[in-house]
């Protein structure tokens, strides 16, 4: 789960992103090989890896990363495939949607950023026209998906190599998110500043999760409106109490 996952930062410094994500993954795989450990669950990405592929994407969609971050995750997936065939590793790759929820507020994500701006009565920043979309997954649903992978290792023999999208199969635009956060602060008090779209960011993304549903019994249950509203209250309590 350790990686540099910010798209904009990867565009600003692709070499640092490569070393943090790709070089460190190879070092980990080599350490595993030396220690005789042959099982790994790898946290990959959905949107950044698939680029501007027509959604909904699935495990058969051709990856087309448009950012160094997406390319770094694709490279890591390639090495996992190679170590599976060359050294008998068993690997499960999980392509995450955009994760949100309590205890994930260290992430430099739009939901966390906008909630803090709304609480501080600052205008939120929308890069582009607000029509860009993502597939958001609550951290509780994501951890359920991670746990479910363990049974795949116990039910399969060596050289397991599988890939799954863990997301919600729901397309949420920035305008949708803006309206939800506006509800959190009581209506029409949310100010918005529009800025040019940023290089490397995907315009639309959401994923088909049928494969994960079939083989991992993956079934995300957290409603997005309820999840964002609860996160708003959580940030208000844990970050702004007493201010």
Tab-separated table of C-alpha atoms in Angstrom:
chain	number	residue	atom	x	y	z
A	1	UNK	CA	0.000	0.000	0.000
A	2	UNK	CA	3.022	2.302	0.021
A	3	UNK	CA	3.290	4.490	-3.088
A	4	UNK	CA	3.318	8.040	-4.321
A	5	UNK	CA	-0.151	8.269	-5.809
A	6	UNK	CA	-0.635	11.939	-6.655
A	7	UNK	CA	-1.012	12.458	-10.415
A	8	UNK	CA	0.010	16.124	-10.444
A	9	UNK	CA	3.146	15.406	-8.389
A	10	UNK	CA	4.080	12.633	-10.815
A	11	UNK	CA	3.820	15.052	-13.743
A	12	UNK	CA	6.011	17.545	-11.906
A	13	UNK	CA	8.654	14.938	-11.023
A	14	UNK	CA	8.268	11.687	-12.995
A	15	UNK	CA	11.714	10.379	-12.027
A	16	UNK	CA	10.953	10.613	-8.303
A	17	UNK	CA	7.617	8.890	-8.914
A	18	UNK	CA	9.386	6.084	-10.799
A	19	UNK	CA	11.882	5.465	-8.003
A	20	UNK	CA	9.214	5.617	-5.297
A	21	UNK	CA	6.834	3.235	-7.046
A	22	UNK	CA	8.662	1.049	-9.559
A	23	UNK	CA	12.158	0.737	-8.079
A	24	UNK	CA	10.783	0.151	-4.589
A	25	UNK	CA	8.413	-2.543	-5.891
A	26	UNK	CA	11.274	-4.415	-7.552
A	27	UNK	CA	13.273	-4.138	-4.320
A	28	UNK	CA	10.327	-5.591	-2.422
A	29	UNK	CA	9.920	-8.461	-4.892
A	30	UNK	CA	13.625	-9.269	-4.678
A	31	UNK	CA	13.478	-9.251	-0.871
A	32	UNK	CA	10.502	-11.594	-1.046
A	33	UNK	CA	12.374	-13.870	-3.434
A	34	UNK	CA	15.379	-14.033	-1.114
A	35	UNK	CA	13.161	-14.754	1.899
A	36	UNK	CA	11.133	-17.446	0.142
A	37	UNK	CA	7.897	-15.453	0.308
A	38	UNK	CA	5.815	-15.987	-2.817
A	39	UNK	CA	2.451	-14.297	-2.190
A	40	UNK	CA	1.646	-10.627	-2.717
A	41	UNK	CA	-1.472	-8.479	-2.946
A	42	UNK	CA	-0.617	-5.361	-4.932
A	43	UNK	CA	-2.459	-2.052	-4.715
A	44	UNK	CA	-2.757	-0.695	-8.241
A	45	UNK	CA	-4.984	2.026	-9.679
A	46	UNK	CA	-8.023	2.119	-11.917
A	47	UNK	CA	-8.392	5.549	-13.494
A	48	UNK	CA	-4.739	6.555	-13.761
A	49	UNK	CA	-3.799	3.201	-15.297
A	50	UNK	CA	-6.662	3.083	-17.799
A	51	UNK	CA	-6.261	6.715	-18.884
A	52	UNK	CA	-8.984	8.081	-21.135
A	53	UNK	CA	-10.373	4.654	-22.087
A	54	UNK	CA	-14.130	4.735	-22.627
A	55	UNK	CA	-15.829	3.823	-19.330
A	56	UNK	CA	-16.861	1.580	-17.776
A	57	UNK	CA	-13.429	-0.028	-17.838
A	58	UNK	CA	-12.819	-3.629	-16.799
A	59	UNK	CA	-9.981	-6.139	-16.576
A	60	UNK	CA	-9.957	-6.628	-20.354
A	61	UNK	CA	-9.636	-2.906	-21.172
A	62	UNK	CA	-6.277	-1.983	-22.691
A	63	UNK	CA	-4.347	0.221	-20.222
A	64	UNK	CA	-3.489	3.654	-21.612
A	65	UNK	CA	-1.943	5.743	-18.808
A	66	UNK	CA	-1.675	9.470	-19.446
A	67	UNK	CA	0.355	10.330	-16.316
A	68	UNK	CA	3.701	9.095	-14.983
A	69	UNK	CA	1.852	7.782	-11.923
A	70	UNK	CA	-0.406	5.608	-14.079
A	71	UNK	CA	2.623	4.427	-16.059
A	72	UNK	CA	4.452	3.521	-12.839
A	73	UNK	CA	1.579	1.294	-11.711
A	74	UNK	CA	1.408	-0.365	-15.138
A	75	UNK	CA	5.140	-1.081	-14.913
A	76	UNK	CA	4.657	-2.645	-11.480
A	77	UNK	CA	1.862	-4.850	-12.829
A	78	UNK	CA	4.240	-5.964	-15.578
A	79	UNK	CA	6.919	-6.962	-13.071
A	80	UNK	CA	4.367	-8.890	-11.013
A	81	UNK	CA	3.414	-10.822	-14.138
A	82	UNK	CA	7.080	-11.526	-14.844
A	83	UNK	CA	7.819	-12.666	-11.282
A	84	UNK	CA	4.764	-14.914	-11.397
A	85	UNK	CA	6.053	-16.692	-14.497
A	86	UNK	CA	9.780	-16.557	-13.760
A	87	UNK	CA	9.874	-17.225	-10.014
A	88	UNK	CA	6.552	-18.850	-9.126
A	89	UNK	CA	5.037	-15.871	-7.330
A	90	UNK	CA	1.300	-15.796	-6.624
A	91	UNK	CA	-0.007	-12.273	-7.178
A	92	UNK	CA	-3.374	-10.564	-6.960
A	93	UNK	CA	-3.518	-7.049	-8.399
A	94	UNK	CA	-6.301	-4.809	-7.118
A	95	UNK	CA	-7.036	-1.692	-9.155
A	96	UNK	CA	-8.535	0.738	-6.683
A	97	UNK	CA	-11.093	3.398	-7.427
A	98	UNK	CA	-10.635	6.766	-5.695
A	99	UNK	CA	-10.542	5.953	-1.988
A	100	UNK	CA	-12.194	8.179	0.616
A	101	UNK	CA	-13.356	7.895	4.214
A	102	UNK	CA	-12.172	8.318	7.815
A	103	UNK	CA	-8.471	7.806	8.519
A	104	UNK	CA	-7.678	8.377	4.827
A	105	UNK	CA	-7.506	12.158	5.150
A	106	UNK	CA	-3.726	12.144	4.601
A	107	UNK	CA	-4.595	11.567	0.947
A	108	UNK	CA	-4.311	14.652	-1.256
A	109	UNK	CA	-7.698	13.949	-2.816
A	110	UNK	CA	-10.479	16.199	-4.008
A	111	UNK	CA	-13.011	15.092	-1.381
A	112	UNK	CA	-10.713	15.794	1.568
A	113	UNK	CA	-9.535	19.057	0.048
A	114	UNK	CA	-13.030	20.330	-0.729
A	115	UNK	CA	-14.418	19.405	2.686
A	116	UNK	CA	-11.663	21.392	4.410
A	117	UNK	CA	-12.202	24.350	2.076
A	118	UNK	CA	-15.944	24.258	2.780
A	119	UNK	CA	-15.387	24.149	6.542
A	120	UNK	CA	-12.961	27.083	6.297
A	121	UNK	CA	-15.439	28.977	4.066
A	122	UNK	CA	-12.945	29.093	1.198
A	123	UNK	CA	-14.031	28.681	-2.443
A	124	UNK	CA	-13.455	25.160	-3.769
A	125	UNK	CA	-11.306	24.815	-6.892
A	126	UNK	CA	-12.612	22.944	-9.943
A	127	UNK	CA	-10.049	22.187	-12.635
A	128	UNK	CA	-11.948	22.051	-15.921
A	129	UNK	CA	-15.679	22.506	-16.372
A	130	UNK	CA	-16.767	20.140	-13.597
A	131	UNK	CA	-17.867	17.318	-15.895
A	132	UNK	CA	-14.845	15.099	-15.203
A	133	UNK	CA	-15.758	11.991	-13.238
A	134	UNK	CA	-14.328	9.350	-10.936
A	135	UNK	CA	-15.385	6.086	-9.334
A	136	UNK	CA	-15.175	6.596	-5.564
A	137	UNK	CA	-14.898	3.732	-3.094
A	138	UNK	CA	-15.271	4.031	0.666
A	139	UNK	CA	-12.341	2.766	2.729
A	140	UNK	CA	-14.610	0.252	4.537
A	141	UNK	CA	-15.638	-1.329	1.232
A	142	UNK	CA	-12.035	-1.358	0.057
A	143	UNK	CA	-10.797	-3.171	3.159
A	144	UNK	CA	-13.558	-5.760	2.717
A	145	UNK	CA	-12.206	-6.330	-0.793
A	146	UNK	CA	-8.653	-6.694	0.503
A	147	UNK	CA	-9.692	-9.292	3.071
A	148	UNK	CA	-11.615	-11.273	0.476
A	149	UNK	CA	-8.418	-11.829	-1.525
A	150	UNK	CA	-7.001	-14.030	1.232
A	151	UNK	CA	-9.451	-16.794	0.379
A	152	UNK	CA	-8.234	-16.747	-3.243
A	153	UNK	CA	-4.745	-17.730	-2.085
A	154	UNK	CA	-6.060	-20.573	0.043
A	155	UNK	CA	-8.290	-21.936	-2.729
A	156	UNK	CA	-5.738	-21.775	-5.542
A	157	UNK	CA	-2.438	-23.488	-6.183
A	158	UNK	CA	0.872	-21.817	-7.003
A	159	UNK	CA	1.372	-19.292	-9.781
A	160	UNK	CA	-1.876	-17.468	-9.102
A	161	UNK	CA	-1.943	-14.251	-11.141
A	162	UNK	CA	-5.225	-12.310	-11.118
A	163	UNK	CA	-6.370	-8.717	-11.530
A	164	UNK	CA	-9.555	-7.109	-10.189
A	165	UNK	CA	-11.106	-3.659	-10.155
A	166	UNK	CA	-12.294	-2.612	-6.695
A	167	UNK	CA	-14.622	0.321	-7.211
A	168	UNK	CA	-18.348	1.143	-7.167
A	169	UNK	CA	-19.374	1.000	-10.844
A	170	UNK	CA	-20.765	4.507	-10.373
A	171	UNK	CA	-19.708	7.604	-12.285
A	172	UNK	CA	-19.569	10.664	-10.007
A	173	UNK	CA	-18.774	14.039	-11.593
A	174	UNK	CA	-17.159	16.979	-9.843
A	175	UNK	CA	-20.517	18.760	-10.081
A	176	UNK	CA	-22.140	15.825	-8.255
A	177	UNK	CA	-19.520	16.026	-5.522
A	178	UNK	CA	-19.856	19.806	-5.282
A	179	UNK	CA	-23.611	19.493	-4.712
A	180	UNK	CA	-23.139	16.896	-1.962
A	181	UNK	CA	-20.619	19.052	-0.090
A	182	UNK	CA	-22.922	22.036	-0.498
A	183	UNK	CA	-25.619	19.993	1.262
A	184	UNK	CA	-23.186	19.258	4.086
A	185	UNK	CA	-22.725	22.958	4.859
A	186	UNK	CA	-26.386	23.778	4.494
A	187	UNK	CA	-27.226	24.687	0.923
A	188	UNK	CA	-26.018	27.496	-1.296
A	189	UNK	CA	-23.085	28.847	0.730
A	190	UNK	CA	-20.414	26.962	-1.226
A	191	UNK	CA	-18.289	29.195	-3.455
A	192	UNK	CA	-16.576	27.779	-6.559
A	193	UNK	CA	-13.580	28.945	-8.602
A	194	UNK	CA	-13.024	27.319	-12.012
A	195	UNK	CA	-9.466	26.823	-13.265
A	196	UNK	CA	-7.986	25.205	-16.418
A	197	UNK	CA	-7.875	21.405	-16.513
A	198	UNK	CA	-4.580	19.899	-15.344
A	199	UNK	CA	-2.200	17.825	-17.448
A	200	UNK	CA	-2.210	14.090	-16.729
A	201	UNK	CA	-5.660	13.916	-15.162
A	202	UNK	CA	-8.251	11.553	-16.625
A	203	UNK	CA	-11.455	13.142	-17.892
A	204	UNK	CA	-13.886	10.270	-17.166
A	205	UNK	CA	-13.585	7.020	-15.275
A	206	UNK	CA	-15.667	4.359	-13.626
A	207	UNK	CA	-15.205	0.606	-13.487
A	208	UNK	CA	-17.174	-2.573	-14.043
A	209	UNK	CA	-16.743	-4.717	-10.902
A	210	UNK	CA	-18.431	-7.915	-12.110
A	211	UNK	CA	-15.230	-9.969	-11.944
A	212	UNK	CA	-14.529	-8.980	-8.331
A	213	UNK	CA	-18.163	-9.626	-7.473
A	214	UNK	CA	-18.002	-13.125	-8.971
A	215	UNK	CA	-14.651	-14.351	-7.640
A	216	UNK	CA	-14.156	-12.235	-4.497
A	217	UNK	CA	-17.818	-11.806	-3.477
A	218	UNK	CA	-17.048	-8.082	-3.560
A	219	UNK	CA	-20.153	-5.973	-2.923
A	220	UNK	CA	-19.575	-2.321	-1.947
A	221	UNK	CA	-22.345	-1.132	0.343
A	222	UNK	CA	-21.534	2.435	1.427
A	223	UNK	CA	-23.776	4.962	-0.331
A	224	UNK	CA	-21.699	7.859	-1.693
A	225	UNK	CA	-23.933	10.619	-0.297
A	226	UNK	CA	-23.926	9.025	3.151
A	227	UNK	CA	-20.200	8.310	2.976
A	228	UNK	CA	-19.236	11.897	2.099
A	229	UNK	CA	-21.636	13.337	4.692
A	230	UNK	CA	-20.151	11.083	7.384
A	231	UNK	CA	-16.612	12.034	6.319
A	232	UNK	CA	-17.544	15.723	6.546
A	233	UNK	CA	-18.669	15.223	10.145
A	234	UNK	CA	-15.579	13.116	10.914
A	235	UNK	CA	-13.159	15.798	9.626
A	236	UNK	CA	-15.126	18.480	11.460
A	237	UNK	CA	-14.827	16.544	14.724
A	238	UNK	CA	-11.249	15.266	14.498
A	239	UNK	CA	-9.529	18.132	12.700
A	240	UNK	CA	-11.506	21.229	13.663
A	241	UNK	CA	-12.854	20.540	17.162
A	242	UNK	CA	-11.912	23.340	19.543
A	243	UNK	CA	-10.877	25.809	16.856
